[in-house]
Amino acid sequence: MIQKRKKKIIHSPGLTDLPPLSMDVPALMDDFRHHYTYHLGRDRYCRSVDYHYTALALTIRERLMERWKSTRYAHLEADTKTGYYLSLEFLMGRALGNAMLNLGITDAASQALYNLGINLEDLAEAEIDAGLGNGGLGRLAACFLDSCAALQLPVMGYGIRYEYGMFRQRIEDGRQVEEPDHWLRNGYPWEVERPEFTQKVRFGGHTQVYRTDDGNLRYRLVDTHDILAVPYDIPVPGYRNNTVNTLRLWKATATDVFDLHEFNAGSYTESVAMKNAAENITMVLYPNDASENGKELRLRQQYFLASASLQDVVARWKVMKKGDFSGFAEKNCFQLNDTHPSCAVPELMRILMDEQGMGWDEAWSITTRCMAYTNHTLLPEALEKWSLPLFQQLLPRILEIILEINARFLAEVSVRWPGDNNKLRQLSIIEEGPVPQVRMAYLAIVGSFSVNGVAVLHSRLLSQGLFRDFYDMWPDKFNNKTNGVTPRRWLAWCNPGLSSLITEKIGDGWVADLQQIEGLLPHAEDPEFRSRWHAVKRANKERLAAVVAEKCGVNFNPDALFDVQVKRIHEYKRQLLNVLHVIHLYDRIKRGDVSDWTNRCVLIGGKAAPGYFMAKLIIKLINNVANVVNEDPDVGDLLKVAFAANYRVSAMEVICAGTDLSEQISTAGKEASGTGNMKFMMNGAITIGTLDGANIEIRQEVGDDNFFMFGLTAREVEDRRRSYDPASIVAADPDLRRVMNLMESGHFNMFETGIFDPIVNAIYSPSDPWMVAADFRSFVEAQKRAGKVYLDREAWTRMSIVNTARSGKFSTDRTINEYNDDIWHLTPVPVKFP
Ligand SMILES: *Cc1c(COP(=O)(O)O)cnc(C)c1O
């Protein structure tokens, strides 16, 4: 059990003043051998690559450690405003390659290992992804941290150290099987436990009012169940700038004080067993993307994160400012990654009032000047609501504060719309009903000074639709911050071939300043450059094909068009539309309609939430169709289909580099931004996509000639809903009719009668929210255009280069600069080292 250690300040400079570690090959060899032999206790007979990995990770980590300390000192000394990114998810992926790239020691490390007879690439493959997130939202948090460090911004990430991250996906009989991801089983060499900063988080109990010595009324919580939050810090290195920021992840443990009642009643073992219940809070990541499941444990996780993080910040503030909170809002800013951490609003109110003795108005003024909220979705099933009774039981004081926030807010509403009880009902943070619900998005909006969407279209739909009345009240709160991805991981690291070709032409400034990549544009007209670009792409496709052959047993010919859709499986993302197109191509082959054919390899990958029936059935359909297509001798190299199991960050690093055509085919108005689209674009894939999310902005950057657009617009989707009649669309389109006929006849489920009926019925339903049939024809035509261009290698390669060259906007460095200019107002802090 973790003891909270007494803070004892040791004034011994000799203890920590060490010369900087050398970054050259001999020093890396020495340190690697030292860790391998003395720390891990292995010898030359040990062949496990895991220990090689850990020895190198420790060697790299100590080079981060010294810069980490320098960064802490630089931030303390600068005494500038600090940003905090609060997120239930951080989808970090692998850390080793990123750390080496950012420190600039990849080549030296590779050489050092080579001298020891070890291959760096084999070793790097041994690292397990840190999969503490579901998909786009969690990966965005990871890319943001990378950019904040690259831009030298004093930003700290706060999250949860789940014992089990995103489940591992296996495919058995074409169906998804989930396996627990015990990513910590070999230890995690990048984290540092900091028990000295342990916080106590309190659940349950009830509130009492009491009078302080100076006669004021105050609230306190009594009879609570207390859980300890122990922080584990992970270094976040900036790109070659000596900055190392911190991601602080909380682990739940039992308080080390045994319950005396239980103890004296002879329930020693029961009392010890309570530890289990406490540790459950951070046991597992909820695997739902874009849908909430309303489980009590999830609300516990949310409050646990918000409370531990805020107490941590406030405790540091109190030490530094001797309890003076007057400048708190000017020096601290919290960005809420969706509503998941939005308990931070009432929790900061609680801390300021109940613990620091502030009055409501002062506490509210501080809170609403340092909270900012990012919305990530318009899908109603993803908007978080918690039942009021649950809140009452789990977080009674927090609920009281929410109700007071609501009462004061509704008073404002009634001034804005006098006598309009409908407005009061519509805007209330509490939704009426048989069981009243707390609307977390409304709480986040009311408690924040900034509300942003994540792409231009999404932000517009927020202010004109979902949050319209709030926009009317506070237009200045609302803003857009189009997402991005970090060019370090998503180009410089994952695509070394393309990176060196780019750097050869325009220098290496693009890694830290992606706008410079526009410099490639003129080279798109150079046939010699195009042929080298094509050669790199082809090598990346071979690398991807090798993985597909090994993992899926399907042979992709690297000369074929690699047509890829990888992302969470969700109906709104329309993997189903992709499958219908595949079936259409198969049908054409079977009918001998193969004039002007483009050979295609279709790769689809992604995880379905374990409780999402339709998504899991779509995975089964993809696999069944793949089997029929791949085993048909008439098809041969004309068409191959594979499902990539266990899609994750490290898989995407190989996939995006080897893709020709990036499928971004969500129903318009449903994908808030997308970020997979940006990774593909950066790596020279061309998008086939709807006018949805950031696709619109991608198309704007590359121009219509370098983008395969199709489908209804967001407005057309909404207009069509009322009269949507898929049966007549199918009847009027012979290609779609044959596709549906193949599905309905059971061609892909010969010995599994009727299993795909729910999918067929969904397509035929006039209330199909995703309107798959409506976009089929337009999608097929766009795919035809793409196939035709692909046959002209020069034209395709030119488009590919233009896509990379125009990807500058989609760096998270741009996104983060906008967050900082418009919302955070932080000053970059340079870090001197040594
Ligand atoms: C980028 C990324 C995502 C997000 O992909 P979208 O296509 O934007 O949904 C999801 N999962 C992983 C592993 C990613 O790297």
Tab-separated table of C-alpha atoms in Angstrom, residues 62-483:
chain	number	residue	atom	x	y	z
A	62	GLU	CA	17.158	9.092	-18.600
A	63	ARG	CA	17.936	11.541	-21.388
A	64	LEU	CA	14.377	12.818	-21.099
A	65	MET	CA	14.578	12.888	-17.314
A	66	GLU	CA	17.191	15.647	-17.150
A	67	ARG	CA	15.326	17.816	-19.680
A	68	TRP	CA	12.107	17.141	-17.783
A	69	LYS	CA	13.643	18.610	-14.652
A	70	SER	CA	14.973	21.627	-16.562
A	71	THR	CA	11.498	22.201	-17.976
A	72	ARG	CA	9.936	22.102	-14.502
A	73	TYR	CA	12.454	24.641	-13.249
A	74	ALA	CA	11.978	26.871	-16.286
A	75	HIS	CA	8.195	26.865	-15.815
A	76	LEU	CA	8.496	27.614	-12.083
A	77	GLU	CA	10.888	30.452	-12.710
A	78	ALA	CA	8.864	31.975	-15.548
A	79	ASP	CA	5.764	31.889	-13.310
A	80	THR	CA	3.544	32.156	-16.397
A	81	LYS	CA	-0.002	31.017	-16.948
A	82	THR	CA	-0.424	27.218	-17.219
A	83	GLY	CA	-2.837	25.206	-19.337
A	84	TYR	CA	-4.340	21.876	-18.309
A	85	TYR	CA	-5.814	19.423	-20.795
A	86	LEU	CA	-8.386	17.335	-18.930
A	87	SER	CA	-9.322	14.162	-20.776
A	88	LEU	CA	-10.696	10.732	-19.891
A	89	GLU	CA	-8.675	9.452	-22.855
A	90	PHE	CA	-5.099	9.728	-24.081
A	91	LEU	CA	-4.448	7.401	-26.991
A	92	MET	CA	-0.654	7.704	-26.873
A	93	GLY	CA	0.437	4.633	-28.851
A	94	ARG	CA	4.119	3.806	-28.663
A	95	ALA	CA	6.537	6.160	-26.909
A	96	LEU	CA	10.027	4.977	-27.873
A	97	GLY	CA	10.218	6.084	-31.495
A	98	ASN	CA	8.588	9.405	-30.693
A	99	ALA	CA	11.055	10.090	-27.874
A	100	MET	CA	14.041	9.250	-30.102
A	101	LEU	CA	12.734	11.394	-32.943
A	102	ASN	CA	12.117	14.361	-30.673
A	103	LEU	CA	15.500	14.036	-28.967
A	104	GLY	CA	17.148	13.643	-32.368
A	105	ILE	CA	18.920	10.389	-31.493
A	106	THR	CA	17.233	7.850	-33.754
A	107	ASP	CA	20.338	7.354	-35.893
A	108	ALA	CA	22.717	7.164	-32.947
A	109	ALA	CA	20.472	4.668	-31.140
A	110	SER	CA	20.111	2.594	-34.277
A	111	GLN	CA	23.892	2.512	-34.721
A	112	ALA	CA	24.493	1.690	-31.048
A	113	LEU	CA	22.134	-1.278	-31.253
A	114	TYR	CA	23.600	-2.393	-34.558
A	115	ASN	CA	27.032	-2.499	-32.919
A	116	LEU	CA	25.501	-4.785	-30.291
A	117	GLY	CA	23.932	-7.025	-32.921
A	118	ILE	CA	20.380	-5.784	-32.365
A	119	ASN	CA	17.953	-4.388	-34.946
A	120	LEU	CA	16.147	-1.219	-33.830
A	121	GLU	CA	13.019	-1.920	-35.878
A	122	ASP	CA	12.532	-5.389	-34.355
A	123	LEU	CA	13.018	-3.925	-30.923
A	124	ALA	CA	10.558	-1.058	-31.480
A	125	GLU	CA	7.898	-3.600	-32.492
A	126	ALA	CA	8.082	-5.067	-28.978
A	127	GLU	CA	6.498	-1.984	-27.431
A	128	ILE	CA	2.829	-2.366	-26.491
A	129	ASP	CA	0.664	0.628	-27.447
A	130	ALA	CA	-0.535	2.769	-24.575
A	131	GLY	CA	-4.156	2.450	-25.708
A	132	LEU	CA	-5.878	4.626	-23.119
A	133	GLY	CA	-8.485	5.858	-25.546
A	134	ASN	CA	-11.143	4.785	-28.010
A	135	GLY	CA	-10.376	6.652	-31.209
A	136	GLY	CA	-10.218	10.185	-32.567
A	137	LEU	CA	-10.948	12.048	-29.317
A	138	GLY	CA	-8.213	10.226	-27.392
A	139	ARG	CA	-5.699	10.440	-30.214
A	140	LEU	CA	-6.396	14.188	-30.528
A	141	ALA	CA	-5.420	14.599	-26.872
A	142	ALA	CA	-2.134	12.803	-27.590
A	143	CYS	CA	-1.378	14.918	-30.679
A	144	PHE	CA	-2.213	18.074	-28.698
A	145	LEU	CA	0.299	17.194	-25.983
A	146	ASP	CA	2.965	16.659	-28.646
A	147	SER	CA	2.274	20.058	-30.196
A	148	CYS	CA	2.146	21.886	-26.851
A	149	ALA	CA	5.618	20.534	-26.072
A	150	ALA	CA	6.855	21.372	-29.577
A	151	LEU	CA	5.594	24.939	-29.138
A	152	GLN	CA	7.141	25.166	-25.645
A	153	LEU	CA	3.791	25.875	-24.047
A	154	PRO	CA	3.415	25.151	-20.325
A	155	VAL	CA	0.574	22.646	-20.664
A	156	MET	CA	-0.005	19.592	-18.543
A	157	GLY	CA	-2.232	16.662	-19.458
A	158	TYR	CA	-4.439	15.084	-16.798
A	159	GLY	CA	-5.978	11.661	-17.307
A	160	ILE	CA	-6.605	8.221	-15.865
A	161	ARG	CA	-4.105	5.401	-15.641
A	162	TYR	CA	-6.421	2.581	-16.680
A	163	GLU	CA	-5.091	-0.841	-15.732
A	164	TYR	CA	-6.733	-2.136	-18.916
A	165	GLY	CA	-6.817	0.096	-21.981
A	166	MET	CA	-8.781	-0.362	-25.199
A	167	PHE	CA	-9.498	-4.087	-25.660
A	168	ARG	CA	-7.505	-6.176	-28.137
A	169	GLN	CA	-9.616	-7.319	-31.066
A	170	ARG	CA	-9.372	-10.804	-32.566
A	171	ILE	CA	-11.485	-12.093	-35.418
A	172	GLU	CA	-12.929	-15.554	-34.992
A	173	ASP	CA	-15.273	-16.952	-37.613
A	174	GLY	CA	-15.511	-13.448	-39.011
A	175	ARG	CA	-16.701	-12.035	-35.704
A	176	GLN	CA	-15.033	-9.661	-33.271
A	177	VAL	CA	-13.750	-11.204	-30.058
A	178	GLU	CA	-12.552	-8.847	-27.309
A	179	GLU	CA	-9.550	-9.622	-25.133
A	180	PRO	CA	-8.375	-7.572	-22.173
A	181	ASP	CA	-5.418	-5.299	-22.850
A	182	HIS	CA	-3.154	-5.649	-19.820
A	183	TRP	CA	-0.679	-3.157	-21.189
A	184	LEU	CA	1.181	-2.784	-17.876
A	185	ARG	CA	2.065	-6.482	-17.563
A	186	ASN	CA	5.772	-5.975	-18.335
A	187	GLY	CA	5.885	-2.675	-16.448
A	188	TYR	CA	5.783	0.664	-18.255
A	189	PRO	CA	9.266	2.165	-18.367
A	190	TRP	CA	8.074	5.684	-19.256
A	191	GLU	CA	6.079	6.420	-16.103
A	192	VAL	CA	7.279	7.798	-12.781
A	193	GLU	CA	5.084	7.233	-9.749
A	194	ARG	CA	4.767	10.338	-7.570
A	195	PRO	CA	3.098	9.207	-4.322
A	196	GLU	CA	4.097	12.503	-2.680
A	197	PHE	CA	1.368	14.211	-4.713
A	198	THR	CA	-1.393	11.771	-3.787
A	199	GLN	CA	-4.872	13.314	-3.492
A	200	LYS	CA	-7.977	12.139	-1.678
A	201	VAL	CA	-11.241	11.969	-3.635
A	202	ARG	CA	-14.496	11.713	-1.689
A	203	PHE	CA	-17.671	9.923	-2.770
A	204	GLY	CA	-21.095	9.609	-1.164
A	205	GLY	CA	-21.827	10.975	2.303
A	206	HIS	CA	-23.998	14.016	2.926
A	207	THR	CA	-23.524	17.725	3.445
A	208	GLN	CA	-23.615	19.656	6.686
A	209	VAL	CA	-23.846	23.367	7.201
A	210	TYR	CA	-21.711	24.872	9.938
A	211	ARG	CA	-20.622	28.287	11.147
A	212	THR	CA	-16.974	29.250	10.914
A	213	ASP	CA	-15.148	31.120	13.673
A	214	ASP	CA	-15.775	34.403	11.885
A	215	GLY	CA	-19.497	33.663	11.776
A	216	ASN	CA	-19.921	32.670	8.093
A	217	LEU	CA	-21.971	29.711	6.959
A	218	ARG	CA	-20.104	26.970	5.173
A	219	TYR	CA	-20.757	23.504	3.815
A	220	ARG	CA	-18.845	20.352	4.482
A	221	LEU	CA	-19.202	16.714	3.425
A	222	VAL	CA	-19.306	14.019	6.076
A	223	ASP	CA	-19.499	10.208	6.123
A	224	THR	CA	-17.862	9.932	2.725
A	225	HIS	CA	-16.146	6.963	1.121
A	226	ASP	CA	-12.661	8.154	0.350
A	227	ILE	CA	-10.377	6.955	-2.416
A	228	LEU	CA	-6.761	7.897	-2.933
A	229	ALA	CA	-5.589	9.183	-6.293
A	230	VAL	CA	-1.922	8.429	-6.913
A	231	PRO	CA	-0.293	10.244	-9.838
A	232	TYR	CA	1.946	8.598	-12.419
A	233	ASP	CA	3.803	11.059	-14.623
A	234	ILE	CA	4.714	10.395	-18.241
A	235	PRO	CA	7.202	12.650	-20.044
A	236	VAL	CA	5.990	14.463	-23.174
A	237	PRO	CA	9.049	15.537	-25.165
A	238	GLY	CA	9.001	18.532	-27.484
A	239	TYR	CA	10.657	18.427	-30.881
A	240	ARG	CA	14.376	19.117	-30.370
A	241	ASN	CA	13.730	22.005	-27.997
A	242	ASN	CA	14.656	20.530	-24.565
A	243	THR	CA	11.060	20.934	-23.408
A	244	VAL	CA	9.585	17.893	-21.688
A	245	ASN	CA	6.031	18.451	-20.492
A	246	THR	CA	4.020	16.152	-18.231
A	247	LEU	CA	1.058	13.868	-18.684
A	248	ARG	CA	-0.193	13.048	-15.195
A	249	LEU	CA	-2.360	9.913	-14.953
A	250	TRP	CA	-4.245	9.031	-11.766
A	251	LYS	CA	-4.539	5.575	-10.294
A	252	ALA	CA	-7.154	4.829	-7.634
A	253	THR	CA	-6.141	3.017	-4.453
A	254	ALA	CA	-7.783	2.439	-1.100
A	255	THR	CA	-6.993	4.821	1.718
A	256	ASP	CA	-4.427	3.218	3.949
A	257	VAL	CA	-6.598	3.874	6.972
A	258	PHE	CA	-8.573	0.731	7.706
A	259	ASP	CA	-12.193	1.112	8.619
A	260	LEU	CA	-12.023	0.689	12.392
A	261	HIS	CA	-15.587	-0.558	12.727
A	262	GLU	CA	-14.968	-3.353	10.284
A	263	PHE	CA	-11.622	-4.007	11.828
A	264	ASN	CA	-12.921	-4.341	15.378
A	265	ALA	CA	-15.820	-6.467	14.250
A	266	GLY	CA	-13.234	-8.972	13.166
A	267	SER	CA	-13.696	-8.199	9.500
A	268	TYR	CA	-10.012	-7.719	8.843
A	269	THR	CA	-10.124	-9.534	5.524
A	270	GLU	CA	-13.276	-7.711	4.392
A	271	SER	CA	-11.609	-4.488	5.288
A	272	VAL	CA	-8.557	-5.358	3.212
A	273	ALA	CA	-10.826	-6.475	0.395
A	274	MET	CA	-12.281	-2.970	0.218
A	275	LYS	CA	-9.070	-2.138	-1.559
A	276	ASN	CA	-10.452	-3.947	-4.576
A	277	ALA	CA	-13.568	-1.830	-4.755
A	278	ALA	CA	-11.447	1.308	-4.590
A	279	GLU	CA	-9.083	0.194	-7.331
A	280	ASN	CA	-12.004	-0.669	-9.601
A	281	ILE	CA	-12.375	3.012	-10.449
A	282	THR	CA	-9.292	3.038	-12.666
A	283	MET	CA	-9.464	-0.609	-13.717
A	284	VAL	CA	-10.788	-0.290	-17.252
A	285	LEU	CA	-11.408	2.170	-20.074
A	286	TYR	CA	-15.020	2.210	-21.265
A	287	PRO	CA	-14.808	1.042	-24.887
A	288	ASN	CA	-17.649	3.189	-26.250
A	289	ASP	CA	-16.836	5.685	-28.952
A	290	ALA	CA	-19.483	8.323	-29.697
A	291	SER	CA	-22.034	6.778	-27.355
A	292	GLU	CA	-22.477	6.884	-23.599
A	293	ASN	CA	-23.658	3.972	-21.505
A	294	GLY	CA	-24.679	5.646	-18.269
A	295	LYS	CA	-22.848	3.271	-15.918
A	296	GLU	CA	-22.252	4.498	-12.375
A	297	LEU	CA	-18.591	3.454	-12.479
A	298	ARG	CA	-18.075	5.768	-15.443
A	299	LEU	CA	-19.400	8.761	-13.472
A	300	ARG	CA	-17.038	7.751	-10.673
A	301	GLN	CA	-14.143	7.820	-13.131
A	302	GLN	CA	-15.166	11.240	-14.374
A	303	TYR	CA	-15.400	12.816	-10.954
A	304	PHE	CA	-12.238	11.026	-9.820
A	305	LEU	CA	-10.266	12.646	-12.658
A	306	ALA	CA	-11.788	16.099	-12.211
A	307	SER	CA	-11.396	16.152	-8.454
A	308	ALA	CA	-7.861	14.747	-8.235
A	309	SER	CA	-6.602	17.074	-10.983
A	310	LEU	CA	-8.167	20.242	-9.570
A	311	GLN	CA	-7.009	19.477	-6.034
A	312	ASP	CA	-3.532	18.944	-7.440
A	313	VAL	CA	-3.513	22.302	-9.226
A	314	VAL	CA	-4.982	24.106	-6.224
A	315	ALA	CA	-2.480	22.499	-3.847
A	316	ARG	CA	0.420	23.663	-6.026
A	317	TRP	CA	-1.115	27.118	-6.245
A	318	LYS	CA	-1.466	27.369	-2.478
A	319	VAL	CA	2.174	26.469	-1.924
A	320	MET	CA	3.365	28.984	-4.481
A	321	LYS	CA	0.982	31.843	-3.762
A	322	LYS	CA	0.589	31.325	-0.031
A	323	GLY	CA	-3.141	30.888	-0.293
A	324	ASP	CA	-3.853	34.058	-2.290
A	325	PHE	CA	-6.392	33.135	-4.985
A	326	SER	CA	-6.791	36.582	-6.509
A	327	GLY	CA	-4.694	35.747	-9.589
A	328	PHE	CA	-5.848	32.128	-10.020
A	329	ALA	CA	-8.049	32.660	-13.074
A	330	GLU	CA	-5.346	34.722	-14.791
A	331	LYS	CA	-2.771	31.977	-14.327
A	332	ASN	CA	-4.724	28.760	-14.930
A	333	CYS	CA	-6.811	27.475	-17.808
A	334	PHE	CA	-8.565	24.104	-18.047
A	335	GLN	CA	-9.539	22.680	-21.427
A	336	LEU	CA	-12.286	20.046	-21.074
A	337	ASN	CA	-11.998	17.334	-23.751
A	338	ASP	CA	-15.735	16.814	-24.310
A	339	THR	CA	-18.142	16.749	-21.359
A	340	HIS	CA	-16.415	13.726	-19.781
A	341	PRO	CA	-14.431	15.860	-17.292
A	342	SER	CA	-17.121	18.533	-16.901
A	343	CYS	CA	-17.562	17.773	-13.193
A	344	ALA	CA	-14.539	20.073	-13.050
A	345	VAL	CA	-16.939	23.057	-13.077
A	346	PRO	CA	-18.835	22.249	-9.848
A	347	GLU	CA	-15.728	20.659	-8.309
A	348	LEU	CA	-13.707	23.866	-8.622
A	349	MET	CA	-16.667	25.729	-7.115
A	350	ARG	CA	-16.687	23.253	-4.218
A	351	ILE	CA	-12.967	23.600	-3.572
A	352	LEU	CA	-13.050	27.391	-3.701
A	353	MET	CA	-16.122	27.721	-1.470
A	354	ASP	CA	-16.030	24.796	0.940
A	355	GLU	CA	-12.273	24.498	1.284
A	356	GLN	CA	-10.974	27.993	0.593
A	357	GLY	CA	-13.922	29.821	2.127
A	358	MET	CA	-14.884	31.909	-0.872
A	359	GLY	CA	-18.387	33.237	-1.479
A	360	TRP	CA	-20.423	32.091	-4.496
A	361	ASP	CA	-19.837	35.123	-6.693
A	362	GLU	CA	-16.089	35.170	-6.263
A	363	ALA	CA	-15.816	31.401	-6.825
A	364	TRP	CA	-18.078	31.579	-9.873
A	365	SER	CA	-16.099	34.427	-11.363
A	366	ILE	CA	-12.877	32.438	-11.033
A	367	THR	CA	-14.369	29.164	-12.290
A	368	THR	CA	-15.988	30.640	-15.377
A	369	ARG	CA	-12.817	32.481	-16.294
A	370	CYS	CA	-10.651	29.370	-16.333
A	371	MET	CA	-12.850	26.624	-17.843
A	372	ALA	CA	-13.109	26.016	-21.593
A	373	TYR	CA	-15.120	23.245	-23.251
A	374	THR	CA	-14.601	21.395	-26.512
A	375	ASN	CA	-17.585	19.622	-28.035
A	376	HIS	CA	-16.803	16.548	-30.139
A	377	THR	CA	-20.115	15.333	-31.481
A	378	LEU	CA	-23.667	16.198	-32.434
A	379	LEU	CA	-24.900	12.608	-32.173
A	380	PRO	CA	-27.674	12.563	-29.554
A	381	GLU	CA	-26.604	9.138	-28.268
A	382	ALA	CA	-23.228	10.624	-27.318
A	383	LEU	CA	-24.552	13.577	-25.303
A	384	GLU	CA	-23.917	12.730	-21.691
A	385	LYS	CA	-26.763	12.773	-19.216
A	386	TRP	CA	-26.615	11.458	-15.677
A	387	SER	CA	-29.635	10.612	-13.623
A	388	LEU	CA	-30.197	13.049	-10.799
A	389	PRO	CA	-30.748	10.336	-8.164
A	390	LEU	CA	-27.428	8.746	-9.116
A	391	PHE	CA	-25.703	12.097	-8.747
A	392	GLN	CA	-27.446	12.660	-5.437
A	393	GLN	CA	-26.186	9.374	-4.056
A	394	LEU	CA	-22.660	9.492	-5.461
A	395	LEU	CA	-21.831	13.216	-5.376
A	396	PRO	CA	-24.358	14.995	-3.126
A	397	ARG	CA	-22.415	18.219	-2.686
A	398	ILE	CA	-21.577	18.419	-6.396
A	399	LEU	CA	-25.286	18.053	-7.200
A	400	GLU	CA	-26.188	20.840	-4.791
A	401	ILE	CA	-23.737	23.113	-6.563
A	402	ILE	CA	-25.060	22.114	-9.997
A	403	LEU	CA	-28.612	22.923	-8.883
A	404	GLU	CA	-27.489	26.338	-7.640
A	405	ILE	CA	-25.624	26.989	-10.905
A	406	ASN	CA	-28.824	26.059	-12.741
A	407	ALA	CA	-31.070	28.258	-10.603
A	408	ARG	CA	-28.882	31.297	-11.189
A	409	PHE	CA	-28.549	30.459	-14.891
A	410	LEU	CA	-32.317	30.087	-15.348
A	411	ALA	CA	-32.769	33.500	-13.747
A	412	GLU	CA	-30.581	34.863	-16.543
A	413	VAL	CA	-32.636	32.971	-19.132
A	414	SER	CA	-35.858	34.480	-17.826
A	415	VAL	CA	-34.361	37.961	-18.223
A	416	ARG	CA	-33.385	37.169	-21.795
A	417	TRP	CA	-36.734	35.505	-22.661
A	418	PRO	CA	-39.299	36.855	-20.153
A	419	GLY	CA	-42.288	34.624	-19.529
A	420	ASP	CA	-41.042	31.875	-21.824
A	421	ASN	CA	-41.349	28.711	-19.745
A	422	ASN	CA	-40.569	26.589	-22.767
A	423	LYS	CA	-37.163	28.217	-23.014
A	424	LEU	CA	-36.569	27.552	-19.332
A	425	ARG	CA	-37.389	23.893	-19.821
A	426	GLN	CA	-35.288	23.623	-22.975
A	427	LEU	CA	-32.215	25.318	-21.553
A	428	SER	CA	-32.288	23.937	-18.021
A	429	ILE	CA	-29.199	21.945	-16.995
A	430	ILE	CA	-31.737	19.552	-15.476
A	431	GLU	CA	-33.897	17.695	-17.989
A	432	GLU	CA	-37.397	17.008	-16.660
A	433	GLY	CA	-38.886	13.529	-16.916
A	434	PRO	CA	-39.785	10.461	-14.886
A	435	VAL	CA	-36.141	10.420	-13.797
A	436	PRO	CA	-34.629	13.899	-14.037
A	437	GLN	CA	-31.253	14.033	-15.774
A	438	VAL	CA	-28.230	16.315	-15.543
A	439	ARG	CA	-27.283	17.528	-19.032
A	440	MET	CA	-23.508	17.620	-18.880
A	441	ALA	CA	-23.059	19.634	-22.090
A	442	TYR	CA	-25.252	22.420	-20.722
A	443	LEU	CA	-23.302	22.392	-17.469
A	444	ALA	CA	-20.058	22.682	-19.448
A	445	ILE	CA	-21.396	25.558	-21.574
A	446	VAL	CA	-22.739	27.539	-18.638
A	447	GLY	CA	-19.526	27.019	-16.636
A	448	SER	CA	-17.051	27.885	-19.403
A	449	PHE	CA	-15.889	31.083	-21.093
A	450	SER	CA	-15.200	29.245	-24.354
A	451	VAL	CA	-17.110	26.572	-26.264
A	452	ASN	CA	-15.593	25.197	-29.437
A	453	GLY	CA	-16.360	22.685	-32.144
A	454	VAL	CA	-13.628	20.810	-34.007
A	455	ALA	CA	-14.191	21.711	-37.687
A	456	VAL	CA	-15.850	24.657	-39.432
A	457	LEU	CA	-19.021	22.752	-40.374
A	458	HIS	CA	-19.287	21.175	-36.918
A	459	SER	CA	-18.915	24.500	-35.111
A	460	ARG	CA	-21.552	26.042	-37.368
A	461	LEU	CA	-23.977	23.197	-36.718
A	462	LEU	CA	-23.392	23.656	-32.973
A	463	SER	CA	-24.184	27.350	-32.907
A	464	GLN	CA	-27.057	27.096	-35.407
A	465	GLY	CA	-28.531	23.836	-34.164
A	466	LEU	CA	-27.722	21.930	-30.993
A	467	PHE	CA	-26.623	24.923	-28.889
A	468	ARG	CA	-28.534	27.636	-30.716
A	469	ASP	CA	-30.131	29.275	-27.688
A	470	PHE	CA	-26.843	29.334	-25.808
A	471	TYR	CA	-25.283	30.925	-28.891
A	472	ASP	CA	-28.015	33.583	-28.830
A	473	MET	CA	-27.237	34.327	-25.181
A	474	TRP	CA	-23.446	34.302	-25.443
A	475	PRO	CA	-22.312	34.508	-29.084
A	476	ASP	CA	-18.770	35.422	-28.018
A	477	LYS	CA	-18.274	32.154	-26.157
A	478	PHE	CA	-18.533	30.116	-29.343
A	479	ASN	CA	-15.601	29.433	-31.629
A	480	ASN	CA	-14.094	26.870	-33.981
A	481	LYS	CA	-10.812	25.020	-33.662
A	482	THR	CA	-10.341	22.672	-36.592
A	483	ASN	CA	-8.527	19.527	-35.450
